[in-house]
């Protein structure tokens, strides 16, 4: 496996000089980011007690380095557009699961697979054309024009060989191969033809015969015939005579597309070959004349005769490679060459004309010709992870790849390549939707990885990218909604809950308690709900009743829902009820409706809705009502209830259980302790005593 | 694919007054915490790989010695950081609610039960609740279990003679369920999995120990001892189990080796393999000789999120990335030209 280098810019030390670093007493520490495959790197002193003698420019800097190049704009477009085709393919496969297992082999299924494969080809072609345009770009192309051209040739060949038009799987493949070759590897060049045709005696040009031969191999009969006709003016009458026979042969070369039945084609081909043989006999008459045109003409006729050795030799001389030989084989040598027979032909050809091992495209193409799906994917993944993932995705349903799980890794071959592509996509966190689309197609392993990606979609955006029309909690709500929908689509309830829990915690921080309660409830996170309620109650302690009442009113609407939810943990429902009702009491009080506020307060104590730690607070609140001049707000039995609570607090505190009762009150007294709290309660006792006195005299 | 990835993000200038010892990104990869010999911890926002220009970061002061490590808690517990220092303390920091220009960090806890330098802190997987493991030069390991109100209970016990260098938690869900995925992949059904409280520690006694919590006795017990290193074990990292069929632990040592420990099933033993930097191929230990040695002490190992890539920081100044191929052989896939 090739080792990839990751370079830091600006460099910490010069390349290859990491030993200098060690000599200066430093090394580099690397920690992976928990969100993707990027690393945080920094210098560390080898002698840990610390020395500040680094020669680096910024010894205290931290580098964030990615393992993959983050896709640039043109690449992002490519990624974003091809996921559409991928998703259609996935939904087709999903649909197939509900059908008969053999459905994937039906004509209908194969037609869909072919259509989507051709869509990929067309799309790659568009990208290639787009990349070739000499327009000004916001950033340089990350992948060259040549890269897209290679993708185009590879994917096209894959379609020709493995996703033929349904019904034509067993048809001869030669014509299609030659067509593919002519589209992707154009030879001979038009310029060459133009140059030759401008000459008075083109046959005198050294390129004449090679041009004519190549046009013939490639099936460009128009060009071949043009120059053959010119040869009719050649000074050699013998040649003219032979060319007169050759021209109608080239004109009438039977090609498969001209026939509706293969049988007719085979018959015509046989008859035509007999005529070529007759020409050979004619030619042999001039064998001893040592004409300079004899050898090239003989080669040309040899090709038409379908002599494999001639084709191989001529191609080699022309600088053509194994691809050209293989395509020509299907046109001239074995006109009925089937797809399944191609690997044997290729094996023979590449023995003498091997593909270029330094050219990944050539290696992928030869593996495709040879029908080695695994080899194709291996080379393709070195070339572009996009290619290996998308080829593997189509190969599996076509039966070209084993769909069994690998025992060691727990994934299929197809998943292995799709997962690798998804990992590459993770280098850009904004591509998370696309990333999970691929991951969720990769069985359990992919699902688990997708879960992690989903759970790490940032819920709050940085201020810089924030849409000004949305508040931070609106933005978060949008994101959570989005993630929840995806979770439902893929049945990932645990992820949805985890995200809701985080959202709730973040909303508590920004004091958006209403939303926080909704998320905790939605996640059925009762401990979390408890934390939100505590935070609201904390508002009372920190900021007093007015602020508290304001925040508590935001969580009131959720009370009904929580109480009607049978799964709610009752402890938290109870605490929520106290919070809401206690805040309502304060609201009533703030509106100066003291009689009702006093009733509410008493109910909270009498019905034991208030937790014990809040009793002292409520008793302190009661003082104001007891001192209400216009009338008595509590009955004497109410006042006895207040006294009873006060007694319980005093007795239990003296028995050492003050913590259960006094913690909240203590927190409201800045810098106070239990002693100060009990002191405060003495004032309540005094107020109750006075109130009893008022009751006795019937005042009010 | 280009064979060189150039990471040309602007380095984050931390403005620490001395060398930094640790840099950790948070759960979302959006914030960076660093700590330094200058006794401070700093927190930066990271936007697209760059430290936010708007905030110069927050400086957290409280330690009285060099700060060795920082660790981010899971966001469901809030914005919480733990740091450990030569001063023997573990400090817990919390970002208070943000008002206007970002929140402020304050110290919300101080763990002072260790009697020597605390070298490593690690938060447990969030499924287990807010728990923090700490390793100290006093030879002890402590585990803090936080309650809702921010208070905690501490378990402290002897870990390694001479000293403990590192701690790392096991994933909450033990792998192995992946061996038979067909039974589990019923759509819409959440698999019921039991979580385990378990972590690994690395020590100056050349050992790696596995600790597990026993609910019945409410205590931490030594479950396993991994013997294989010939010198201090500098770091230990338990791989996340996302998508992995077995358990993996990586250990880095003063003896210039990195060992990968694997465990196929809950009952099978830990099997070790040494990374082999000389041939970029790992040979199975124990037959591996000098060939599986790095040029210098290996200080740190760090797993990627999916647990399929391992970053190794060696004393020779190099960082290498390792990956297990499908044949189970570890290959060096990348190196950093810093």
Coordinates of C-alpha atoms in Angstrom, one line a residue, chain A residues 2 8 12 32 71 206 273 310 356 371 378 403 421-422 464 473 488 496 565 602 616 637 687:
Chain A
X2 CA 1.3 3.4 -0.9
X8 CA 1.6 21.0 7.0
X12 CA 6.9 23.1 11.5
X32 CA -7.8 12.7 16.3
X71 CA -13.7 18.7 -1.7
X206 CA 5.6 8.8 -44.4
X273 CA -14.2 -12.7 -46.0
X310 CA -1.1 -8.9 -38.1
X356 CA 0.8 0.5 -18.4
X371 CA -13.7 -9.2 -16.0
X378 CA -8.8 -2.0 -6.1
X403 CA -22.6 -10.1 -1.3
X421 CA -16.0 6.9 0.0
X422 CA -18.2 8.0 2.9
X464 CA -20.7 34.2 11.3
X473 CA -33.0 28.4 19.2
X488 CA -37.4 8.3 11.5
X496 CA -32.9 11.1 17.8
X565 CA -47.8 10.9 29.1
X602 CA -51.3 27.3 51.0
X616 CA -38.9 27.6 54.0
X637 CA -56.6 26.3 60.3
X687 CA -45.3 36.7 61.6

